mmCIF file of C-alpha atoms in Angstrom:
data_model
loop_
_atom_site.group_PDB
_atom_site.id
_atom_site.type_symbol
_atom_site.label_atom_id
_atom_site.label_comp_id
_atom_site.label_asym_id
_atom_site.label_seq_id
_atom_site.Cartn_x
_atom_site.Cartn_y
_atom_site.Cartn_z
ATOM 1 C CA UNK A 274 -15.579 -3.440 1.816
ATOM 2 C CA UNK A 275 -17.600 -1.973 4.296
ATOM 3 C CA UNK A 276 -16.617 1.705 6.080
ATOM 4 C CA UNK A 277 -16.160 0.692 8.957
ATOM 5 C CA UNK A 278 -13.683 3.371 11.024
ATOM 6 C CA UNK A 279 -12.762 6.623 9.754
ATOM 7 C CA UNK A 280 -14.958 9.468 8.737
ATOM 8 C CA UNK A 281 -15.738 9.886 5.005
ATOM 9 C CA UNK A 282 -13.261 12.958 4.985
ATOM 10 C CA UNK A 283 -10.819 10.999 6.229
ATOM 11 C CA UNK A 284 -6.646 11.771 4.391
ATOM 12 C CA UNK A 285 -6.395 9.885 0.860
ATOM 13 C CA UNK A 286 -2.796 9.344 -0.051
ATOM 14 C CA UNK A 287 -2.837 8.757 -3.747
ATOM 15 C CA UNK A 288 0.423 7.497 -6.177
ATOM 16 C CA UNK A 289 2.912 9.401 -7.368
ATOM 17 C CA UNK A 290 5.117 7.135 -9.209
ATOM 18 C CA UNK A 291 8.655 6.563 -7.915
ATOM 19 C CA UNK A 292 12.003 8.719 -10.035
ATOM 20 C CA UNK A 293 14.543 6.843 -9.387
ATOM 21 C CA UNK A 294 16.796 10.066 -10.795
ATOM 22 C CA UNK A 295 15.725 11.255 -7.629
ATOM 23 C CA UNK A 296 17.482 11.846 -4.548
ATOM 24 C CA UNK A 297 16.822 10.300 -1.389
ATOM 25 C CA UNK A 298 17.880 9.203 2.217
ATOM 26 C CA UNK A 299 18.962 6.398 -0.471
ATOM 27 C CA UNK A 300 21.226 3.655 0.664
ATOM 28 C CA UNK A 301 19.173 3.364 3.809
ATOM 29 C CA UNK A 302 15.682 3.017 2.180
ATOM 30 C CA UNK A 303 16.731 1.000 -0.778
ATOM 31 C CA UNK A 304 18.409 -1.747 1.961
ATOM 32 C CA UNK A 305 14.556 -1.795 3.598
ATOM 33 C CA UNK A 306 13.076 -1.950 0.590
ATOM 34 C CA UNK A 307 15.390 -4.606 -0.695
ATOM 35 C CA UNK A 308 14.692 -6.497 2.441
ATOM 36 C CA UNK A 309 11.444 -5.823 2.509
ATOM 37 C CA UNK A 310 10.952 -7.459 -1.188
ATOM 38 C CA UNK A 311 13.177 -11.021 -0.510
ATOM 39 C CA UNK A 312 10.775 -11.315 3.217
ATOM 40 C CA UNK A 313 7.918 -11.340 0.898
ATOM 41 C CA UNK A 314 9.450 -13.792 -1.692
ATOM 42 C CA UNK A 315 10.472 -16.113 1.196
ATOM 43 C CA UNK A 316 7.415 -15.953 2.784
ATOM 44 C CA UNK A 317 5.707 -19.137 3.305
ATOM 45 C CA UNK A 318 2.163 -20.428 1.649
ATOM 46 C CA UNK A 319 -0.428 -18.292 3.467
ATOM 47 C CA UNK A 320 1.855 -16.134 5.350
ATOM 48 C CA UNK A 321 1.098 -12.830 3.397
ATOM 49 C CA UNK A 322 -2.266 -10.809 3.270
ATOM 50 C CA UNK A 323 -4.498 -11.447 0.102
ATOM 51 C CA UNK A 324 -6.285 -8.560 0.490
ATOM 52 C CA UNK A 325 -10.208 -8.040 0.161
ATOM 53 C CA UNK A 326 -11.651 -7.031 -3.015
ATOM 54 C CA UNK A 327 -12.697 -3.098 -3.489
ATOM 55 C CA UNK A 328 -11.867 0.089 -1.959
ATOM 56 C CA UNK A 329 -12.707 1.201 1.443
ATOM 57 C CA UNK A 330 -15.823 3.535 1.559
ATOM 58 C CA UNK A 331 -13.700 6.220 3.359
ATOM 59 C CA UNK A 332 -11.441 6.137 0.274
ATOM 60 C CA UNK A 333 -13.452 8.622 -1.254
ATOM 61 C CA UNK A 334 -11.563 6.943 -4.471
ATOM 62 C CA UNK A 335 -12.738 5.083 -7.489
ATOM 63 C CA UNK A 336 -11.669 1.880 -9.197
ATOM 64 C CA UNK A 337 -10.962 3.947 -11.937
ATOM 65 C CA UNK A 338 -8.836 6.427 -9.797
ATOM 66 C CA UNK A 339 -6.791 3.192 -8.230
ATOM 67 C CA UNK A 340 -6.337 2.108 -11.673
ATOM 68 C CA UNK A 341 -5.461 5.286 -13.862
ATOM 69 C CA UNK A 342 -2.919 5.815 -10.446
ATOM 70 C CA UNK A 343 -1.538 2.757 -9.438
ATOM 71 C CA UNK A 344 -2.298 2.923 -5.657
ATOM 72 C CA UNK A 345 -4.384 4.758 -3.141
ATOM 73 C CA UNK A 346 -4.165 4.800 0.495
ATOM 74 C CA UNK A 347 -6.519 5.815 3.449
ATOM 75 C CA UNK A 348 -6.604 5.489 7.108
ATOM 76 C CA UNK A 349 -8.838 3.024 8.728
ATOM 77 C CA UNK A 350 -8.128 3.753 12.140
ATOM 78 C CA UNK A 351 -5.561 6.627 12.534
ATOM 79 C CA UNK A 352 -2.684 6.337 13.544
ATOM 80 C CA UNK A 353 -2.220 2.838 13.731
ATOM 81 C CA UNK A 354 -4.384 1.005 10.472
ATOM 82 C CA UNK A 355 -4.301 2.298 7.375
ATOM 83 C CA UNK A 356 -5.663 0.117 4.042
ATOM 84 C CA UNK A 357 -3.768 0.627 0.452
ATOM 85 C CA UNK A 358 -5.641 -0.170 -2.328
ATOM 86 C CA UNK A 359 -3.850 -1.550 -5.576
ATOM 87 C CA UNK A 360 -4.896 -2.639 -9.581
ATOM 88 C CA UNK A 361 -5.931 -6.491 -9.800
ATOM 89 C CA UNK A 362 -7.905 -8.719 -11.796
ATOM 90 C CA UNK A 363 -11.003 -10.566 -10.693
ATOM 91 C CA UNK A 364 -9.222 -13.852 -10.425
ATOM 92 C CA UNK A 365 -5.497 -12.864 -9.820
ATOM 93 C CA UNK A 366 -3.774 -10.221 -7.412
ATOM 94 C CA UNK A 367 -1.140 -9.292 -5.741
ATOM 95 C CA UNK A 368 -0.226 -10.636 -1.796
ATOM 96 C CA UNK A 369 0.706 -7.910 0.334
ATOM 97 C CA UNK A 370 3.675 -8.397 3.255
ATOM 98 C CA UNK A 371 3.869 -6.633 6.641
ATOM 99 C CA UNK A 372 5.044 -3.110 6.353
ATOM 100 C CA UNK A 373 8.595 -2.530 7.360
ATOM 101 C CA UNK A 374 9.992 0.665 8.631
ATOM 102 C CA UNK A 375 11.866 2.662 6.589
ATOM 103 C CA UNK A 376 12.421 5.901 8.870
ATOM 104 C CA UNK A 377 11.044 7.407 11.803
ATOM 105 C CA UNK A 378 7.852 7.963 9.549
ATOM 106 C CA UNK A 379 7.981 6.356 6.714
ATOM 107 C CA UNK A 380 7.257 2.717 5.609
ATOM 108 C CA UNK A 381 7.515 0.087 3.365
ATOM 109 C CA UNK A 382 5.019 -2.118 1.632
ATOM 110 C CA UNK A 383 6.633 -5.174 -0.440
ATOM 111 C CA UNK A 384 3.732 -6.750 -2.744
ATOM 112 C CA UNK A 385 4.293 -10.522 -4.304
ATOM 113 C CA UNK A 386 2.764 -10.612 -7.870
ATOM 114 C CA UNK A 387 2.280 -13.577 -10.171
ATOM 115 C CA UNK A 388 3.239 -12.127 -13.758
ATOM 116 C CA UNK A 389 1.394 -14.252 -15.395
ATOM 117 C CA UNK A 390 -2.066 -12.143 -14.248
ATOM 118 C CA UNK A 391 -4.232 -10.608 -16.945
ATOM 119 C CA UNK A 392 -4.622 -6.808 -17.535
ATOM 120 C CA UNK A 393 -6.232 -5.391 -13.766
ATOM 121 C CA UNK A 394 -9.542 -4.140 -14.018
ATOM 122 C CA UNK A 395 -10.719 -4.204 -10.424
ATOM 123 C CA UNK A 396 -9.086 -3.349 -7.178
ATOM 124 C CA UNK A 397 -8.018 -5.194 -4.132
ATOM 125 C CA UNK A 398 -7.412 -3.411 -0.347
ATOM 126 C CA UNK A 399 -5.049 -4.116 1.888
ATOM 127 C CA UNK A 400 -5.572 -3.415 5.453
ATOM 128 C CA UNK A 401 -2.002 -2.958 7.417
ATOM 129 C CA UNK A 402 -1.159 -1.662 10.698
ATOM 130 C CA UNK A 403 1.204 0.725 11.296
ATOM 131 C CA UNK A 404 4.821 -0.794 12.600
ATOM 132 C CA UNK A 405 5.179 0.212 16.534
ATOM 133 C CA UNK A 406 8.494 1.988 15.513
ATOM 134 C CA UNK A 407 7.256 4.671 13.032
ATOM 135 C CA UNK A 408 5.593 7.903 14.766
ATOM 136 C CA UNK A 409 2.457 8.567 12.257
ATOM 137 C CA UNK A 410 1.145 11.187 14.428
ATOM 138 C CA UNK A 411 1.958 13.754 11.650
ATOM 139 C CA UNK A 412 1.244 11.410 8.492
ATOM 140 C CA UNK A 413 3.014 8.448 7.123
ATOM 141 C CA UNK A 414 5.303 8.177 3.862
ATOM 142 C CA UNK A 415 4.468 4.934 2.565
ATOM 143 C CA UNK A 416 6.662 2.846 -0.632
ATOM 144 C CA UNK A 417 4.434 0.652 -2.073
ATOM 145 C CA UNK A 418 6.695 -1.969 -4.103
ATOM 146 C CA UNK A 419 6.746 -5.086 -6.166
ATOM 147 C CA UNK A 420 4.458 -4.473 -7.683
ATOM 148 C CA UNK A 421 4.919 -3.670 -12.086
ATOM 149 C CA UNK A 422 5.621 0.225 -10.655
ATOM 150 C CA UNK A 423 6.896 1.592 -7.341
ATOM 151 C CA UNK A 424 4.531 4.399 -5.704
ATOM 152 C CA UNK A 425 5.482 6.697 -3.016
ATOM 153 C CA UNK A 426 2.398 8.028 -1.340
ATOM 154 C CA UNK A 427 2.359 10.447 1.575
ATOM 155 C CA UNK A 428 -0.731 9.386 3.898
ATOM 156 C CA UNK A 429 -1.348 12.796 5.996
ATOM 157 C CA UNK A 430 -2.367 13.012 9.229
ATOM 158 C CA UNK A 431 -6.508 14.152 9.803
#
């Protein structure tokens, strides 16, 4: 991918895998995310974004980072398109769906994965815009699921 957009120094949000001992604004989020994963099951042929292989040059990150980590996000153009970069084999990755809003800044990203994939060794980027309804002038908190782990990542604002 080319780096087209934001600076080099631009925020990285990287993984932190989800504890689901955890407390959070629970009920709430876990209905979005819920929703969030059947919109992406139901979702027709075509419908959801297949990504472009690599990682932004902004990223600042390294296949090997995006794989050791799970997921690694970056603005593109902040506030309103930001690219997540996930794990995927050459020949077999993950769909991405819209991003849903889960709270006044956070969102949601539901990903539809084929089990049957080999081991990842590459990455694939996902450029999404931000939902009009969440206010990412101070950052975004972004759930990256369906994927075989959940990652919360906090994208900060520049």
């Amino acid at each position: 991918m080319s780096g087209q957009g934001a600076a080099s120094e631009s925020p990285v949000g990287y993984a932190e895998r989800s504890d689901a001992s955890s407390p959070s604004s629970a009920q709430g989020a876990s209905a979005v995310v819920a929703e969030a994963v059947e919109a992406v099951r139901r979702a027709p042929p075509g419908a959801l974004n297949a990504g472009e292989p690599g990682l932004p040059q902004q990223s600042g990150a390294s296949v090997d980072d995006v794989l050791r980590l799970g997921a690694v996000a970056v603005w593109i153009d902040e506030p309103s398109l930001f690219a997540v970069s996930v794990p995927a084999a050459q020949d077999c990755w993950p769909s991405a769906g819209e991003p849903v809003a889960s709270g006044e800044s956070s969102l949601v990203v539901a990903f539809l994965q084929d089990d049957a994939c080999p081991t990842p060794t590459a990455v694939r980027t996902y450029r999404l815009e931000v939902p009009v309804e969440v206010d990412a002038d101070d950052g975004i908190d972004l759930a990256v699921v369906g994927l075989d782990e959940e990652f919360a990542l906090r994208l900060p604002a520049s």
